[in-house]
PDB file of C-alpha atoms in Angstrom:
ATOM      1  CA  MET A 168      94.730  73.639 123.036  1.00 38.00           C
ATOM      2  CA  ARG A 169      98.252  74.913 122.519  1.00 41.00           C
ATOM      3  CA  ILE A 170      98.507  77.625 119.865  1.00 41.00           C
ATOM      4  CA  LYS A 171     101.818  78.009 118.022  1.00 45.00           C
ATOM      5  CA  ILE A 172     102.862  81.645 117.679  1.00 44.00           C
ATOM      6  CA  GLN A 173     104.721  82.320 114.449  1.00 56.00           C
ATOM      7  CA  GLU A 174     108.066  84.017 114.986  1.00 77.00           C
ATOM      8  CA  HIS A 175     108.662  87.407 113.419  1.00 87.00           C
ATOM      9  CA  LEU A 176     111.058  87.908 110.522  1.00 90.00           C
ATOM     10  CA  GLY A 177     112.717  90.846 112.464  1.00 89.00           C
ATOM     11  CA  VAL A 178     112.921  93.397 109.501  1.00 91.00           C
ATOM     12  CA  GLY A 179     114.657  96.034 111.725  1.00 92.00           C
ATOM     13  CA  SER A 180     117.259  93.561 112.965  1.00 93.00           C
ATOM     14  CA  ILE A 181     118.028  92.149 109.494  1.00 94.00           C
ATOM     15  CA  LEU A 182     118.376  95.779 108.030  1.00 95.00           C
ATOM     16  CA  GLY A 183     120.586  96.795 110.862  1.00 95.00           C
ATOM     17  CA  GLU A 184     122.887  93.852 110.390  1.00 94.00           C
ATOM     18  CA  SER A 185     122.938  94.333 106.638  1.00 94.00           C
ATOM     19  CA  PHE A 186     124.090  97.899 107.083  1.00 94.00           C
ATOM     20  CA  SER A 187     126.705  96.713 109.609  1.00 94.00           C
ATOM     21  CA  ILE A 188     128.220  94.117 107.167  1.00 94.00           C
ATOM     22  CA  LEU A 189     128.159  96.702 104.397  1.00 93.00           C
ATOM     23  CA  VAL A 190     130.115  99.279 106.549  1.00 93.00           C
ATOM     24  CA  GLN A 191     132.508  96.630 108.047  1.00 92.00           C
ATOM     25  CA  TYR A 192     133.435  95.193 104.583  1.00 91.00           C
ATOM     26  CA  PHE A 193     132.886  98.274 102.604  1.00 91.00           C
ATOM     27  CA  LEU A 194     135.989  98.088 100.384  1.00 88.00           C
ATOM     28  CA  PRO A 195     135.888  94.418  99.359  1.00 88.00           C
ATOM     29  CA  ILE A 196     132.127  94.699  98.776  1.00 90.00           C
ATOM     30  CA  LEU A 197     132.568  97.763  96.618  1.00 87.00           C
ATOM     31  CA  ALA A 198     135.319  95.936  94.698  1.00 84.00           C
ATOM     32  CA  ILE A 199     132.834  93.055  93.990  1.00 87.00           C
ATOM     33  CA  VAL A 200     130.080  95.223  92.733  1.00 88.00           C
ATOM     34  CA  PHE A 201     131.940  98.028  91.106  1.00 85.00           C
ATOM     35  CA  VAL A 202     133.340  96.394  87.978  1.00 83.00           C
ATOM     36  CA  PRO A 203     130.073  94.719  86.889  1.00 83.00           C
ATOM     37  CA  ASP A 204     128.098  97.914  87.593  1.00 82.00           C
ATOM     38  CA  PHE A 205     130.636  99.988  85.702  1.00 79.00           C
ATOM     39  CA  LEU A 206     130.486  97.680  82.649  1.00 79.00           C
ATOM     40  CA  LEU A 207     126.677  97.629  82.850  1.00 78.00           C
ATOM     41  CA  TYR A 208     126.459 101.436  82.908  1.00 75.00           C
ATOM     42  CA  TRP A 209     128.992 101.720  80.074  1.00 75.00           C
ATOM     43  CA  ALA A 210     127.138  99.075  77.995  1.00 73.00           C
ATOM     44  CA  SER A 211     123.759 100.808  78.644  1.00 72.00           C
ATOM     45  CA  ASN A 212     125.115 104.116  77.390  1.00 68.00           C
ATOM     46  CA  GLU A 213     126.713 102.554  74.305  1.00 68.00           C
ATOM     47  CA  LEU A 214     123.470 100.810  73.570  1.00 67.00           C
ATOM     48  CA  ALA A 215     121.515 104.031  73.863  1.00 65.00           C
ATOM     49  CA  ILE A 216     123.859 105.748  71.507  1.00 65.00           C
ATOM     50  CA  TYR A 217     123.621 102.911  69.045  1.00 62.00           C
ATOM     51  CA  ILE A 218     119.771 102.953  69.144  1.00 65.00           C
ATOM     52  CA  TYR A 219     119.802 106.690  68.615  1.00 60.00           C
ATOM     53  CA  ASP A 220     121.860 106.242  65.526  1.00 61.00           C
ATOM     54  CA  VAL A 221     119.500 103.424  64.364  1.00 55.00           C
ATOM     55  CA  GLU A 222     116.405 105.595  64.804  1.00 56.00           C
ATOM     56  CA  MET A 223     118.131 108.458  62.835  1.00 55.00           C
ATOM     57  CA  ASP A 224     118.802 106.172  59.958  1.00 54.00           C
ATOM     58  CA  TYR A 225     115.436 104.381  60.085  1.00 53.00           C
ATOM     59  CA  THR A 226     112.830 106.835  61.281  1.00 55.00           C
ATOM     60  CA  TRP A 227     110.113 104.221  60.975  1.00 46.00           C
ATOM     61  CA  LEU A 228     111.699 102.420  64.013  1.00 51.00           C
ATOM     62  CA  SER A 229     111.323 105.546  66.182  1.00 57.00           C
ATOM     63  CA  GLY A 230     110.021 104.613  69.633  1.00 55.00           C
ATOM     64  CA  SER A 231     110.046 100.835  69.149  1.00 62.00           C
ATOM     65  CA  ALA A 232     113.872 100.797  69.030  1.00 58.00           C
ATOM     66  CA  GLU A 233     114.081 102.810  72.123  1.00 62.00           C
ATOM     67  CA  LEU A 234     111.625 100.411  73.782  1.00 66.00           C
ATOM     68  CA  VAL A 235     113.876  97.509  72.903  1.00 67.00           C
ATOM     69  CA  ALA A 236     116.947  99.264  74.307  1.00 65.00           C
ATOM     70  CA  VAL A 237     115.232  99.998  77.614  1.00 68.00           C
ATOM     71  CA  GLY A 238     114.090  96.329  77.808  1.00 71.00           C
ATOM     72  CA  LEU A 239     117.640  95.027  77.005  1.00 75.00           C
ATOM     73  CA  ALA A 240     119.169  97.397  79.557  1.00 73.00           C
ATOM     74  CA  PHE A 241     116.681  96.279  82.221  1.00 75.00           C
ATOM     75  CA  LEU A 242     117.412  92.651  81.385  1.00 80.00           C
ATOM     76  CA  MET A 243     121.176  93.170  81.683  1.00 81.00           C
ATOM     77  CA  GLY A 244     120.772  94.994  84.968  1.00 82.00           C
ATOM     78  CA  PHE A 245     118.706  92.216  86.494  1.00 84.00           C
ATOM     79  CA  VAL A 246     121.117  89.534  85.471  1.00 87.00           C
ATOM     80  CA  VAL A 247     124.123  91.559  86.775  1.00 87.00           C
ATOM     81  CA  PHE A 248     122.232  92.041  90.049  1.00 88.00           C
ATOM     82  CA  TYR A 249     121.758  88.279  90.436  1.00 91.00           C
ATOM     83  CA  ILE A 250     125.438  87.533  89.652  1.00 91.00           C
ATOM     84  CA  GLU A 251     126.497  90.185  92.241  1.00 91.00           C
ATOM     85  CA  THR A 252     124.098  88.734  94.826  1.00 92.00           C
ATOM     86  CA  ALA A 253     125.526  85.248  94.269  1.00 93.00           C
ATOM     87  CA  LEU A 254     128.860  86.678  95.382  1.00 93.00           C
ATOM     88  CA  LEU A 255     127.540  88.917  98.207  1.00 93.00           C
ATOM     89  CA  VAL A 256     125.390  86.115  99.765  1.00 92.00           C
ATOM     90  CA  GLN A 257     128.569  84.105 100.315  1.00 91.00           C
ATOM     91  CA  LEU A 258     130.459  87.185 101.740  1.00 92.00           C
ATOM     92  CA  ALA A 259     127.563  87.870 104.070  1.00 91.00           C
ATOM     93  CA  TYR A 260     127.614  84.371 105.509  1.00 86.00           C
ATOM     94  CA  ASP A 261     131.348  84.581 106.238  1.00 88.00           C
ATOM     95  CA  ALA A 262     130.797  88.036 107.722  1.00 89.00           C
ATOM     96  CA  LYS A 263     127.994  86.735 109.874  1.00 85.00           C
ATOM     97  CA  LEU A 264     130.241  83.913 111.131  1.00 84.00           C
ATOM     98  CA  LYS A 265     133.121  86.237 111.700  1.00 84.00           C
ATOM     99  CA  ARG A 266     135.249  84.427 109.245  1.00 86.00           C
ATOM    100  CA  PRO A 267     137.725  85.783 106.764  1.00 86.00           C
ATOM    101  CA  MET A 268     136.610  86.528 103.289  1.00 86.00           C
ATOM    102  CA  ARG A 269     137.351  83.898 100.628  1.00 89.00           C
ATOM    103  CA  LEU A 270     136.904  85.652  97.349  1.00 87.00           C
ATOM    104  CA  GLY A 271     138.437  82.811  95.359  1.00 90.00           C
ATOM    105  CA  LEU A 272     135.746  80.420  96.770  1.00 91.00           C
ATOM    106  CA  TYR A 273     132.927  82.898  96.027  1.00 92.00           C
ATOM    107  CA  PHE A 274     133.950  83.185  92.315  1.00 92.00           C
ATOM    108  CA  LYS A 275     134.461  79.400  92.172  1.00 93.00           C
ATOM    109  CA  VAL A 276     130.893  78.763  93.393  1.00 93.00           C
ATOM    110  CA  LEU A 277     129.533  81.439  91.120  1.00 92.00           C
ATOM    111  CA  ILE A 278     131.207  80.037  88.014  1.00 94.00           C
ATOM    112  CA  ALA A 279     129.903  76.605  88.890  1.00 94.00           C
ATOM    113  CA  ASN A 280     126.433  77.880  89.150  1.00 95.00           C
ATOM    114  CA  LEU A 281     126.571  80.711  86.616  1.00 93.00           C
ATOM    115  CA  LEU A 282     124.170  79.363  84.103  1.00 94.00           C
ATOM    116  CA  THR A 283     121.583  78.523  86.746  1.00 95.00           C
ATOM    117  CA  VAL A 284     121.904  81.992  88.258  1.00 94.00           C
ATOM    118  CA  ILE A 285     121.416  83.728  84.973  1.00 93.00           C
ATOM    119  CA  LEU A 286     118.559  81.520  83.725  1.00 93.00           C
ATOM    120  CA  LEU A 287     116.639  81.697  86.940  1.00 93.00           C
ATOM    121  CA  GLY A 288     117.282  85.456  87.151  1.00 90.00           C
ATOM    122  CA  ILE A 289     115.613  85.810  83.699  1.00 90.00           C
ATOM    123  CA  VAL A 290     112.660  83.515  84.758  1.00 92.00           C
ATOM    124  CA  VAL A 291     112.035  85.695  87.840  1.00 91.00           C
ATOM    125  CA  LEU A 292     112.218  88.769  85.811  1.00 87.00           C
ATOM    126  CA  LEU A 293     109.670  87.470  83.292  1.00 87.00           C
ATOM    127  CA  LEU A 294     107.384  86.723  86.264  1.00 88.00           C
ATOM    128  CA  ILE A 295     107.884  90.151  87.848  1.00 86.00           C
ATOM    129  CA  VAL A 296     107.223  92.142  84.617  1.00 79.00           C
ATOM    130  CA  PRO A 297     103.511  91.077  84.201  1.00 79.00           C
ATOM    131  CA  ALA A 298     102.996  92.004  87.872  1.00 72.00           C
ATOM    132  CA  VAL A 299     104.444  95.384  87.355  1.00 68.00           C
ATOM    133  CA  LEU A 300     102.107  95.972  84.423  1.00 67.00           C
ATOM    134  CA  ALA A 301      99.120  94.655  86.396  1.00 64.00           C
ATOM    135  CA  LEU A 302      99.787  96.233  89.721  1.00 65.00           C
ATOM    136  CA  ILE A 303     102.859  97.861  91.367  1.00 66.00           C
ATOM    137  CA  ILE A 304     102.206  96.294  94.755  1.00 68.00           C
ATOM    138  CA  GLY A 305     101.805  92.881  93.074  1.00 73.00           C
ATOM    139  CA  SER A 306     105.237  93.147  91.654  1.00 80.00           C
ATOM    140  CA  TRP A 307     106.772  93.516  95.055  1.00 86.00           C
ATOM    141  CA  TRP A 308     104.906  90.463  96.348  1.00 88.00           C
ATOM    142  CA  VAL A 309     106.272  88.459  93.402  1.00 89.00           C
ATOM    143  CA  GLN A 310     109.771  89.626  94.255  1.00 91.00           C
ATOM    144  CA  ALA A 311     109.213  88.480  97.874  1.00 93.00           C
ATOM    145  CA  VAL A 312     108.144  85.052  96.646  1.00 94.00           C
ATOM    146  CA  PHE A 313     111.507  84.578  94.886  1.00 95.00           C
ATOM    147  CA  ALA A 314     113.588  86.624  97.122  1.00 94.00           C
ATOM    148  CA  VAL A 315     115.876  83.809  98.274  1.00 95.00           C
ATOM    149  CA  VAL A 316     116.415  82.079  94.915  1.00 96.00           C
ATOM    150  CA  VAL A 317     120.082  83.006  94.818  1.00 95.00           C
ATOM    151  CA  PRO A 318     121.003  81.775  98.291  1.00 94.00           C
ATOM    152  CA  ALA A 319     119.148  78.520  97.523  1.00 95.00           C
ATOM    153  CA  ILE A 320     121.529  78.210  94.502  1.00 95.00           C
ATOM    154  CA  VAL A 321     124.845  79.049  95.941  1.00 93.00           C
ATOM    155  CA  ILE A 322     124.341  77.984  99.571  1.00 91.00           C
ATOM    156  CA  GLU A 323     122.084  74.855  99.253  1.00 90.00           C
ATOM    157  CA  ARG A 324     123.171  73.997  95.620  1.00 91.00           C
ATOM    158  CA  CYS A 325     119.383  73.595  94.833  1.00 93.00           C
ATOM    159  CA  GLY A 326     120.028  74.207  91.124  1.00 92.00           C
ATOM    160  CA  PHE A 327     116.845  74.806  89.108  1.00 94.00           C
ATOM    161  CA  GLY A 328     114.866  73.716  92.258  1.00 95.00           C
ATOM    162  CA  ALA A 329     115.730  77.109  93.758  1.00 95.00           C
ATOM    163  CA  LEU A 330     112.495  78.572  92.523  1.00 95.00           C
ATOM    164  CA  LYS A 331     110.381  75.999  94.405  1.00 95.00           C
ATOM    165  CA  ARG A 332     112.718  76.282  97.443  1.00 96.00           C
ATOM    166  CA  SER A 333     112.172  80.049  97.574  1.00 97.00           C
ATOM    167  CA  ILE A 334     108.468  79.657  97.289  1.00 95.00           C
ATOM    168  CA  GLU A 335     108.493  77.352 100.229  1.00 95.00           C
ATOM    169  CA  LEU A 336     110.784  79.369 102.483  1.00 95.00           C
ATOM    170  CA  THR A 337     109.069  82.758 101.887  1.00 96.00           C
ATOM    171  CA  ARG A 338     105.534  81.433 102.518  1.00 94.00           C
ATOM    172  CA  GLY A 339     103.998  83.236 105.400  1.00 92.00           C
ATOM    173  CA  PHE A 340     106.655  85.941 105.491  1.00 94.00           C
ATOM    174  CA  ARG A 341     106.205  87.661 102.030  1.00 93.00           C
ATOM    175  CA  TRP A 342     104.836  90.966 103.311  1.00 93.00           C
ATOM    176  CA  PRO A 343     107.542  91.480 105.929  1.00 94.00           C
ATOM    177  CA  ILE A 344     110.107  90.652 103.059  1.00 95.00           C
ATOM    178  CA  VAL A 345     108.419  93.267 100.905  1.00 93.00           C
ATOM    179  CA  GLY A 346     108.837  95.766 103.719  1.00 93.00           C
ATOM    180  CA  ALA A 347     112.582  94.983 104.179  1.00 94.00           C
ATOM    181  CA  VAL A 348     113.362  95.035 100.465  1.00 93.00           C
ATOM    182  CA  LEU A 349     111.303  98.265  99.952  1.00 92.00           C
ATOM    183  CA  LEU A 350     113.255 100.073 102.678  1.00 93.00           C
ATOM    184  CA  ALA A 351     116.509  98.892 101.146  1.00 93.00           C
ATOM    185  CA  THR A 352     115.321  99.902  97.727  1.00 91.00           C
ATOM    186  CA  ILE A 353     114.447 103.456  98.887  1.00 92.00           C
ATOM    187  CA  PHE A 354     118.031 103.725 100.164  1.00 92.00           C
ATOM    188  CA  SER A 355     119.314 102.335  96.922  1.00 89.00           C
ATOM    189  CA  ASN A 356     117.262 104.736  94.837  1.00 88.00           C
ATOM    190  CA  PHE A 357     118.510 107.735  96.954  1.00 90.00           C
ATOM    191  CA  LEU A 358     122.085 106.654  96.137  1.00 88.00           C
ATOM    192  CA  ASP A 359     121.183 106.154  92.486  1.00 84.00           C
ATOM    193  CA  LYS A 360     119.828 109.770  92.299  1.00 86.00           C
ATOM    194  CA  THR A 361     123.016 111.012  94.141  1.00 86.00           C
ATOM    195  CA  ALA A 362     125.109 109.083  91.684  1.00 80.00           C
ATOM    196  CA  ASN A 363     123.343 110.712  88.715  1.00 79.00           C
ATOM    197  CA  ALA A 364     123.782 114.230  90.181  1.00 81.00           C
ATOM    198  CA  VAL A 365     127.464 113.812  90.913  1.00 76.00           C
ATOM    199  CA  SER A 366     128.321 112.038  87.750  1.00 74.00           C
ATOM    200  CA  ASP A 367     126.593 114.772  85.699  1.00 73.00           C
ATOM    201  CA  LEU A 368     129.218 117.181  87.068  1.00 74.00           C
ATOM    202  CA  ALA A 369     131.970 114.981  85.647  1.00 67.00           C
ATOM    203  CA  LEU A 370     130.166 114.727  82.359  1.00 66.00           C
ATOM    204  CA  GLU A 371     129.867 118.550  82.253  1.00 69.00           C
ATOM    205  CA  HIS A 372     133.625 118.644  82.202  1.00 66.00           C
ATOM    206  CA  GLY A 373     133.665 116.301  79.115  1.00 61.00           C
ATOM    207  CA  ASN A 374     134.960 113.280  80.991  1.00 66.00           C
ATOM    208  CA  ALA A 375     132.628 110.434  79.995  1.00 66.00           C
ATOM    209  CA  ILE A 376     134.848 107.701  81.628  1.00 73.00           C
ATOM    210  CA  LEU A 377     134.980 109.602  84.964  1.00 75.00           C
ATOM    211  CA  GLU A 378     131.225 110.040  84.821  1.00 73.00           C
ATOM    212  CA  SER A 379     130.730 106.231  84.406  1.00 75.00           C
ATOM    213  CA  ILE A 380     133.178 105.473  87.318  1.00 80.00           C
ATOM    214  CA  VAL A 381     131.622 107.937  89.676  1.00 79.00           C
ATOM    215  CA  TYR A 382     128.053 106.731  88.922  1.00 79.00           C
ATOM    216  CA  ALA A 383     128.932 103.005  89.280  1.00 81.00           C
ATOM    217  CA  ALA A 384     130.914 103.635  92.524  1.00 82.00           C
ATOM    218  CA  ILE A 385     128.090 105.440  94.208  1.00 85.00           C
ATOM    219  CA  SER A 386     125.044 103.540  92.958  1.00 83.00           C
ATOM    220  CA  SER A 387     126.611 100.067  93.517  1.00 87.00           C
ATOM    221  CA  ILE A 388     126.524 100.663  97.279  1.00 90.00           C
ATOM    222  CA  GLY A 389     122.747 100.369  97.259  1.00 89.00           C
ATOM    223  CA  TYR A 390     122.753  97.204  95.192  1.00 87.00           C
ATOM    224  CA  ALA A 391     125.288  95.772  97.557  1.00 92.00           C
ATOM    225  CA  LEU A 392     123.038  96.369 100.438  1.00 93.00           C
ATOM    226  CA  LEU A 393     120.188  94.475  98.659  1.00 92.00           C
ATOM    227  CA  GLY A 394     122.571  91.559  98.015  1.00 92.00           C
ATOM    228  CA  ILE A 395     123.595  91.282 101.674  1.00 94.00           C
ATOM    229  CA  LEU A 396     119.980  91.686 102.854  1.00 95.00           C
ATOM    230  CA  THR A 397     118.994  88.713 100.631  1.00 94.00           C
ATOM    231  CA  ALA A 398     121.528  86.489 102.444  1.00 92.00           C
ATOM    232  CA  LEU A 399     120.241  87.475 105.859  1.00 94.00           C
ATOM    233  CA  ILE A 400     116.601  87.072 104.983  1.00 95.00           C
ATOM    234  CA  TYR A 401     117.427  83.589 103.733  1.00 94.00           C
ATOM    235  CA  ALA A 402     119.354  82.772 106.901  1.00 91.00           C
ATOM    236  CA  ARG A 403     116.497  83.962 109.134  1.00 93.00           C
ATOM    237  CA  LEU A 404     113.814  82.030 107.191  1.00 94.00           C
ATOM    238  CA  ARG A 405     115.900  78.850 107.620  1.00 92.00           C
ATOM    239  CA  GLU A 406     116.256  79.579 111.305  1.00 90.00           C
ATOM    240  CA  ILE A 407     112.449  80.170 111.760  1.00 91.00           C
ATOM    241  CA  LYS A 408     111.086  77.313 109.572  1.00 89.00           C
ATOM    242  CA  GLU A 409     113.644  74.657 110.017  1.00 85.00           C
ATOM    243  CA  GLY A 410     115.480  75.561 113.160  1.00 83.00           C
ATOM    244  CA  VAL A 411     118.792  75.604 111.225  1.00 73.00           C
ATOM    245  CA  SER A 412     121.479  77.974 112.543  1.00 69.00           C
ATOM    246  CA  VAL A 413     123.884  79.908 110.403  1.00 68.00           C
ATOM    247  CA  ASP A 414     126.612  77.595 111.460  1.00 66.00           C
ATOM    248  CA  GLN A 415     124.711  74.561 110.269  1.00 64.00           C
ATOM    249  CA  ILE A 416     123.978  76.255 106.928  1.00 64.00           C
ATOM    250  CA  ALA A 417     127.610  77.082 106.572  1.00 58.00           C
ATOM    251  CA  GLU A 418     128.551  73.427 106.789  1.00 58.00           C
ATOM    252  CA  VAL A 419     126.662  72.883 103.512  1.00 55.00           C
ATOM    253  CA  PHE A 420     128.105  76.000 102.059  1.00 56.00           C
ATOM    254  CA  ASP A 421     131.670  74.873 102.803  1.00 59.00           C
TER     255      ASP A 421
END
């Protein structure tokens, strides 16, 4: 009896290639993620200030208003991350194929699928939150289940079927995906803490705009890595499960 040996995801290789693409295309990648991250950070700060004023005027809302603000900020962050990932996935494919960047095409594809990206991003978030409340490890597993939703949308044009597509592709490889995303997240969190420390120096000098710019510029690098990683995980899963090469996937993408 012949036993079929399942191929490995290759976490180390995928992470290495993700860092390589990040370094090679650093400036255009930073340009893609900086503006939305800057606007998100600025909007979150403005929301926090507004909530503080509301709580000062209506003391009976104390605590609950802050909870709402945190929830809204988290929701905005997740949606922005999905939008950035939709752009970075396409860039990563062109980088993997040694093709020039096509920013116009990336934004065209994003705009055509924007509603789907946003709505499915919210759906995934709503599925992750209960897992976070129940068990931290469980939340990572749920993230792995839906890890390739965005590539399924912008590369395969699966539309709202991207949820089911991600479930199918990640089956059997979810714990390796958890490992890859966890390592990238550790790097992202390190950059986020660094961004906080550096931006605080700008704030001490009374420059709130500079503080937002510095924070967004540093922290967005980690989010960019996660977006690139998503594309490469998707490509590897297609290769393992369906024998589809990156070139063949790119034919659909084009």
